Coordinates of C-alpha atoms in Angstrom, one line a residue:
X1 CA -12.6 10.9 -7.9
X2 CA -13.0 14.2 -7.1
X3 CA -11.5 15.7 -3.3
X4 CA -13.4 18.5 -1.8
X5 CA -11.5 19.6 1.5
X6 CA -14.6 20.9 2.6
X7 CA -16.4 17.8 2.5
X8 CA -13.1 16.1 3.7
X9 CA -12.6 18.2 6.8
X10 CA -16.8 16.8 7.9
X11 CA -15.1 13.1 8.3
X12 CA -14.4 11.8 11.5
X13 CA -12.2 8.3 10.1
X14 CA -10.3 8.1 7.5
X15 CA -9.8 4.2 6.2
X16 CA -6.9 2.7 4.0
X17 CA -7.6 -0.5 3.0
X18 CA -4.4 -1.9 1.4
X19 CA -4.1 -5.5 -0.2
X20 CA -1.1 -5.9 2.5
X21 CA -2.6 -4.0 5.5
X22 CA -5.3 -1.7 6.6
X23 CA -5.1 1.1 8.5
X24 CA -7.9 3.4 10.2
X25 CA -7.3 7.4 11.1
X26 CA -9.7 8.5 13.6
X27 CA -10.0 12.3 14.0
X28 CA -8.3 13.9 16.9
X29 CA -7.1 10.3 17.9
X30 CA -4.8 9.5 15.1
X31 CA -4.1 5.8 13.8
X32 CA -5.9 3.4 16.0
X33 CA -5.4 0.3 13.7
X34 CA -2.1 -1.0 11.4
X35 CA -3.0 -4.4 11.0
X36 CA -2.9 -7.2 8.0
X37 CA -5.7 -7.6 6.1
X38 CA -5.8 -10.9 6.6
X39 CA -8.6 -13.3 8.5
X40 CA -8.9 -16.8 9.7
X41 CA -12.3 -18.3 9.3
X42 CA -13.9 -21.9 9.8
X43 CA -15.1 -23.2 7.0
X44 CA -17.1 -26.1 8.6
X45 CA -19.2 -23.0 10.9
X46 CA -18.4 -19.5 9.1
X47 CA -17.1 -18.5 12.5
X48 CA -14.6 -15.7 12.2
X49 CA -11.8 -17.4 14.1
X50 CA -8.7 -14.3 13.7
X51 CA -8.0 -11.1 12.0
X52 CA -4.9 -9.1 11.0
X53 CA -1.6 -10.5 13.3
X54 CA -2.6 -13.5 13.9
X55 CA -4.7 -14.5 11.2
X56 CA -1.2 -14.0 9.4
X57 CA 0.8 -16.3 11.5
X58 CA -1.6 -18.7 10.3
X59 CA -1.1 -18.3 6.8
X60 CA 0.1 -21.7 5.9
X61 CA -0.1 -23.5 9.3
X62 CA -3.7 -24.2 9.3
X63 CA -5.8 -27.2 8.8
X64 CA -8.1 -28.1 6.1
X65 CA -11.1 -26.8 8.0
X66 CA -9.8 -23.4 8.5
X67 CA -8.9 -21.0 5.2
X68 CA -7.1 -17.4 5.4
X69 CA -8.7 -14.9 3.3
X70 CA -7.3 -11.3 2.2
X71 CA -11.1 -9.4 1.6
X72 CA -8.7 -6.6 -0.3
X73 CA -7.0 -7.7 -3.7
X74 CA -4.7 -5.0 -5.6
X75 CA -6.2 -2.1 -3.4
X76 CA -9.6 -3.6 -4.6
X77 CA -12.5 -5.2 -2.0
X78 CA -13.5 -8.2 -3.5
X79 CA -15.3 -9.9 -0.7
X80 CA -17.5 -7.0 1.0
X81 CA -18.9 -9.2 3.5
X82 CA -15.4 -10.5 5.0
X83 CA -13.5 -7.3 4.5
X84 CA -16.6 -5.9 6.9
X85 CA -16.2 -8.5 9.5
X86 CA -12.4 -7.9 9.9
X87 CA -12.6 -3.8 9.4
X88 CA -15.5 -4.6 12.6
X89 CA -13.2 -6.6 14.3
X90 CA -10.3 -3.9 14.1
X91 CA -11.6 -1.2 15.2
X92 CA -13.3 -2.5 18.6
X93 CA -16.3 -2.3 20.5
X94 CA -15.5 1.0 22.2
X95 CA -14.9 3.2 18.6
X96 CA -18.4 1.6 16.9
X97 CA -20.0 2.4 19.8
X98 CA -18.5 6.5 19.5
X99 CA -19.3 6.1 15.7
X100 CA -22.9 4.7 16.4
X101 CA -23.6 8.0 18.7
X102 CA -23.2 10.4 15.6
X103 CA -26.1 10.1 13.2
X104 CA -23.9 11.9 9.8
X105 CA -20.9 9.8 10.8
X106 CA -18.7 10.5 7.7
X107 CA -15.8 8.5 6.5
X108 CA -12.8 9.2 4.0
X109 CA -11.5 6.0 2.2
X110 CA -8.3 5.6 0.1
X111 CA -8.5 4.3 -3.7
X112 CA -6.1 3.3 -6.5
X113 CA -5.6 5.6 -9.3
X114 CA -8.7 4.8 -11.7
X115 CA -10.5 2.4 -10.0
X116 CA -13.4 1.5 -11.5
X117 CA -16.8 2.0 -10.5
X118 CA -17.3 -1.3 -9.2
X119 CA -14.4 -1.2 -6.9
X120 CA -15.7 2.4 -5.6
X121 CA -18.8 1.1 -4.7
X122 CA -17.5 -1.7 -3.2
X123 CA -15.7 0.3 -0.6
X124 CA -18.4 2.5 -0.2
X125 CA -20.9 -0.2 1.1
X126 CA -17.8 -2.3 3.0
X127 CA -18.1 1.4 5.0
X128 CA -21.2 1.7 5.3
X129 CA -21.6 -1.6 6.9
X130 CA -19.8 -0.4 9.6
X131 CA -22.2 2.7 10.2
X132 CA -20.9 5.5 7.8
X133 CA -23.4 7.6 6.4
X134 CA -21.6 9.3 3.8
X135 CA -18.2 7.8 2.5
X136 CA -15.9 10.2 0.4
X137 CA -13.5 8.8 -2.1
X138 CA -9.5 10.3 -2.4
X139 CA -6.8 8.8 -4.9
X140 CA -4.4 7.4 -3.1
X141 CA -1.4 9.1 -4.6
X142 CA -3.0 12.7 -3.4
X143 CA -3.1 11.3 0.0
X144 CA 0.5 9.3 -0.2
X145 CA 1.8 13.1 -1.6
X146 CA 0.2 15.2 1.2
X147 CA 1.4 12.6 4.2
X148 CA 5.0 12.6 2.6
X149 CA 4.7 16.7 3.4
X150 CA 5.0 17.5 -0.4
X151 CA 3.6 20.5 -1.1
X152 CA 0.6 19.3 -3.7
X153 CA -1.5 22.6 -3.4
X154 CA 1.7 24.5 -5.1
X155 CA 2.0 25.5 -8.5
X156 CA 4.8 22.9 -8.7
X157 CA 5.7 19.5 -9.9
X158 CA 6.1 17.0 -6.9
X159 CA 6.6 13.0 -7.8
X160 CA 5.2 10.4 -6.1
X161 CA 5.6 6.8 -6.8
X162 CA 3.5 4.4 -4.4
X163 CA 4.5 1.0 -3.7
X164 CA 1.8 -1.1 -3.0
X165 CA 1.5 -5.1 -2.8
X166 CA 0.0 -5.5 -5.7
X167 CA 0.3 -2.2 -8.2
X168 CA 2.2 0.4 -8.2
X169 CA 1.4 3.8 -9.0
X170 CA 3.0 6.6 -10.6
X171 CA 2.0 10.1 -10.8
X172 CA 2.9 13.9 -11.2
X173 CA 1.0 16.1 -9.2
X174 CA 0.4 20.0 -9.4
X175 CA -1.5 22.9 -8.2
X176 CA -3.5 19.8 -6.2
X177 CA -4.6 17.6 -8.8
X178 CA -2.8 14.6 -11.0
X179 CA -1.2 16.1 -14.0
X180 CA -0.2 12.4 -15.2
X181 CA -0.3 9.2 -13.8
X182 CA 0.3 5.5 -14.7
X183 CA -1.0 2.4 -12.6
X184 CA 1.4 -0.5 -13.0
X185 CA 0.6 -4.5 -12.1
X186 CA 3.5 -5.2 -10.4
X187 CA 4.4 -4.6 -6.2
X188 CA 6.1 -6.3 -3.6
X189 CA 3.6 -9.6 -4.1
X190 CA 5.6 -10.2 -7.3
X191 CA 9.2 -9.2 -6.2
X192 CA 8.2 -12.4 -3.1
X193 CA 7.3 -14.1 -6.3
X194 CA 10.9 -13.9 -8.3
X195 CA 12.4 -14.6 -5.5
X196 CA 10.4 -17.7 -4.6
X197 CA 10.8 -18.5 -8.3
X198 CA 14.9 -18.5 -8.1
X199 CA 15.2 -20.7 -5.1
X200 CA 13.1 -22.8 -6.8
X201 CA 14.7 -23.4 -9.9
X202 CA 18.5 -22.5 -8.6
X203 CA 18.5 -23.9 -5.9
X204 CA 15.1 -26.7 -5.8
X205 CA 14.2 -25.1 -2.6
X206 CA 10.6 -24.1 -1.7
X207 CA 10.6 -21.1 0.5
X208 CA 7.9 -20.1 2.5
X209 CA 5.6 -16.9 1.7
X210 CA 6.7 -15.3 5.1
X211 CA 10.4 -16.1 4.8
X212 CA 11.0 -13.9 2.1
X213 CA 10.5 -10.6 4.0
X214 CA 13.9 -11.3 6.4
X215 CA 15.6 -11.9 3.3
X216 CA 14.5 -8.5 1.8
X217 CA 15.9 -7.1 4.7
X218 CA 19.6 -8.6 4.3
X219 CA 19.0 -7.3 0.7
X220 CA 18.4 -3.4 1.5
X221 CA 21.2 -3.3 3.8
X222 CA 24.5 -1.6 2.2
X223 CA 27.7 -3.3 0.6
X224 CA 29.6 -3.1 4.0
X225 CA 27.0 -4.7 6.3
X226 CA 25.2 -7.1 3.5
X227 CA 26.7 -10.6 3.5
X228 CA 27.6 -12.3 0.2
X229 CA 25.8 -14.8 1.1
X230 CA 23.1 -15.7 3.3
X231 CA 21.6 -19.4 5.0
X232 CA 18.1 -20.0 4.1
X233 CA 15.5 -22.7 5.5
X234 CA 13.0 -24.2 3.1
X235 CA 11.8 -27.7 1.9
X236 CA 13.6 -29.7 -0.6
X237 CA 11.2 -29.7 -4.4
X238 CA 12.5 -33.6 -4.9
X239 CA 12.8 -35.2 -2.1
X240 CA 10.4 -32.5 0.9
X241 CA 12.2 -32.7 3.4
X242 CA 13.8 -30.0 5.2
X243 CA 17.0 -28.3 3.8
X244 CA 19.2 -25.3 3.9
X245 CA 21.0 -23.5 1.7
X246 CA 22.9 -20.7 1.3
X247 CA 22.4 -18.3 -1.2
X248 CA 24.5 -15.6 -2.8
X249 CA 22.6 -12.4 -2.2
X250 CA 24.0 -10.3 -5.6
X251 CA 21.9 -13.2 -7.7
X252 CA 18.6 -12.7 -6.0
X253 CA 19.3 -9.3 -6.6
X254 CA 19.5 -9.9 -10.0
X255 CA 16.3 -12.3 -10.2
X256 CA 14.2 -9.2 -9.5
X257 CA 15.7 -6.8 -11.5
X258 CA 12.9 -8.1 -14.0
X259 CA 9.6 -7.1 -12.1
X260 CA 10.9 -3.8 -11.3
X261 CA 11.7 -2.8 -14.8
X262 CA 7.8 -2.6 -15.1
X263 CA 7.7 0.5 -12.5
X264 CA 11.0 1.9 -14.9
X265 CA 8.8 2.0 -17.8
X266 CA 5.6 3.1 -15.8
X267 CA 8.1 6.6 -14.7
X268 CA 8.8 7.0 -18.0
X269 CA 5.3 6.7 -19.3
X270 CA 4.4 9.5 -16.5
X271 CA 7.5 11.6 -17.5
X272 CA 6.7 11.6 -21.2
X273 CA 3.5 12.8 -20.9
X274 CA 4.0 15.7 -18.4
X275 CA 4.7 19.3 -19.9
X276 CA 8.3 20.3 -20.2
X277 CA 8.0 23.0 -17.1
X278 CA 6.4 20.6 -14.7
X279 CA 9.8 17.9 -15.7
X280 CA 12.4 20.9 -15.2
X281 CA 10.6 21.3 -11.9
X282 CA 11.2 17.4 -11.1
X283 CA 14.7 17.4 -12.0
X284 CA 15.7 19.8 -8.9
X285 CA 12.5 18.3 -6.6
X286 CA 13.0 14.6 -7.6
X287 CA 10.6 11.8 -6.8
X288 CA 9.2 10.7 -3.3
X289 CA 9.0 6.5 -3.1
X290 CA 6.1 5.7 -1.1
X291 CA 3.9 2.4 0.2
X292 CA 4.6 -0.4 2.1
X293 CA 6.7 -2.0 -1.0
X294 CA 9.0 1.4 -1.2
X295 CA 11.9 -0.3 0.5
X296 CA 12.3 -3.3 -2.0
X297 CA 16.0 -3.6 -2.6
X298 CA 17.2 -2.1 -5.4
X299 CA 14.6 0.1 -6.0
X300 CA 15.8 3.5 -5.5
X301 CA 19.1 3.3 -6.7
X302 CA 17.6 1.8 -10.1
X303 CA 15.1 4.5 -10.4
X304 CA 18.0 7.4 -9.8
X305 CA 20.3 5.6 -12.1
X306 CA 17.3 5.0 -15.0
X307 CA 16.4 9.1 -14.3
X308 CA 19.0 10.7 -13.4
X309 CA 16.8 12.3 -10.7
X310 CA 16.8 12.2 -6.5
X311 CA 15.1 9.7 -5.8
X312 CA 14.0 10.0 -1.8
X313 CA 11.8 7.2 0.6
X314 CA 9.7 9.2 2.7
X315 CA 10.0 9.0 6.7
X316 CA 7.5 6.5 7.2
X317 CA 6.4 5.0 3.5
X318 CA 3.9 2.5 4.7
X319 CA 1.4 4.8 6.5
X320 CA 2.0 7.9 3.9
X321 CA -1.6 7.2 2.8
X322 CA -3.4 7.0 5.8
X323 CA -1.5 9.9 7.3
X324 CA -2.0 12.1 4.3
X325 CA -5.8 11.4 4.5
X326 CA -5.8 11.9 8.3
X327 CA -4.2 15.4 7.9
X328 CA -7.1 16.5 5.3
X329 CA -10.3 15.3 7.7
X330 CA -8.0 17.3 10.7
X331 CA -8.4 20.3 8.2
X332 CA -4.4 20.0 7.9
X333 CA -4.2 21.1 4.4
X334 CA -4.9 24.5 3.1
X335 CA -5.9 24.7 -0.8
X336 CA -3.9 27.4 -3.0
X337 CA -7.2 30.1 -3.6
X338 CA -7.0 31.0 -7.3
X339 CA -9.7 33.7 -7.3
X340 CA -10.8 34.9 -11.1
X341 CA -9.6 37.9 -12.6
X342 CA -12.1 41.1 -12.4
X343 CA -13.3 41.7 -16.1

């Protein structure tokens, strides 16, 4: 994938479609949708019953008749014709009906680190669905760099990891363009899934899907304010009935230690394979966490203390993407002009 701010600056939305949420950049309007992507439809009619919030209360809590579908697997769309319905649904009458009135209505859309050509397409014809004429296609770690305000266009080394729900990616970015970068399987889906895993075996508790977010929140707080332990609701494995528990908090850190030593070794694969100038420059600059999944407990401490480098979140890690993609359609970023030598 190739960016040409050029081309960029001609969009007039810019589109992240996340496994975990999606988010829509409208220029000289900013972010008119933050939303799940999730949707609730009848199974027995195809009627599109709920998107986003409330489609993901329902998660769970729903009858037979009616199933929740994410349209949007590990930054991927694999159900074009659902992930169209919700992105229509999002975005509302009143902005189709602005996009409708331009006739080379462009769109900017964020991708994964080497996607593969089936997933490009597939978010280029979920966009055009919606009226887009021309889509263009940006990694997500350029866009995740420029909305965390590090300065990508220099001829300096600047480290972004992005922590998605599904993957997380890793790359070293300089003079505008990846130097190196690694894609790794794991993200917050699997960190919920070791922790689901160690109630369920330590304690024979099922917990919930959306019960495990507070706790990740009582696990990011520091020594002084986090508990020891902690009182969690789920249903009993033997006997399903309701139960509580409480839980000491320094265990479940330990449970997902494991999944996270995946994004150690992805680092490491990046480092290795970056020239030595471009890793001097990274041990003064340090690495920018970014994504929805950057605030997993444990996280940034572990990748300081496996490093030996500053290791810094970014103001607002969930909407880096979108943001960064938004400021290069608003003609936000400036490329470094490397003209050539006279002979």
């Amino acid at each position: 994938m190739t960016i040409s701010l050029a081309q960029l600056r001609r969009c007039s939305a810019a589109v992240d479609l996340g496994a975990a949420r999606t988010r829509v950049y409208v220029k000289n309007q900013g972010l008119v949708v933050d939303e799940p992507t999730v949707a609730a439809i009848n199974t027995r009619t195809g009627a599109l019953l709920a998107v986003g919030a409330q489609a993901e209360v329902m998660d769970g809590r729903t009858p037979d008749y009616i199933r929740v579908v994410r349209p949007v697997s590990g930054g991927t769309v694999v159900d074009i014709d659902m992930a169209q319905r919700l992105l229509r649904t999002l975005v509302g009458d009143k902005l189709r009906k602005s996009w409708r009135r331009r006739p080379t209505m462009r769109a900017a859309v964020c991708l994964p680190y080497g996607s593969e050509p089936l997933a490009q397409r597939a978010a280029v014809e979920t966009l055009t669905g919606l009226g887009a004429r021309r889509v263009e296609l940006v990694d997500t770690l350029v866009a995740a760099a420029v909305g965390s305000g590090l300065p990508v266009e220099q001829p300096e080394a600047t480290m972004i990891v992005v922590c998605g729900a599904g993957t997380t990616q890793v790359a070293v970015l300089s003079l505008g363009s990846i130097v190196a970068a690694e894609t790794v399987p794991v993200g917050g889906n699997a960190i919920d899934h070791a922790v689901v895993q160690h109630l369920r075996l330590h304690h024979e508790l099922m917990l919930a899907g959306q019960s495990v977010r507070p706790l990740h929140l009582i696990l990011t707080g520091g020594d002084e304010l986090t508990p020891g332990s902690t009182e969690v609701h789920g249903r009993d494995v033997v006997s399903g009935m309701a139960r509580s528990v409480h839980i000491d908090t320094e265990r479940v850190r330990d449970a997902i230690t494991t999944p996270l030593t995946a994004i150690l070794d992805g680092i490491s694969a990046v480092l290795r394979r970056c020239p030595p100038d471009l890793v001097a420059d990274l041990g003064e600059r340090g690495i920018v966490l970014a994504g929805g999944s950057a605030l997993i407990p444990g996280l940034e401490p572990m990748i300081h203390q496996a490093t030996s480098m500053p290791v810094h979140t970014a103001d607002r890690p969930d909407t880096c993407a979108v943001m960064g993609l938004g400021a290069m359609i608003e003609g936000k970023v400036q490329p470094l002009h490397l003209d050539p030598m006279a002979p």
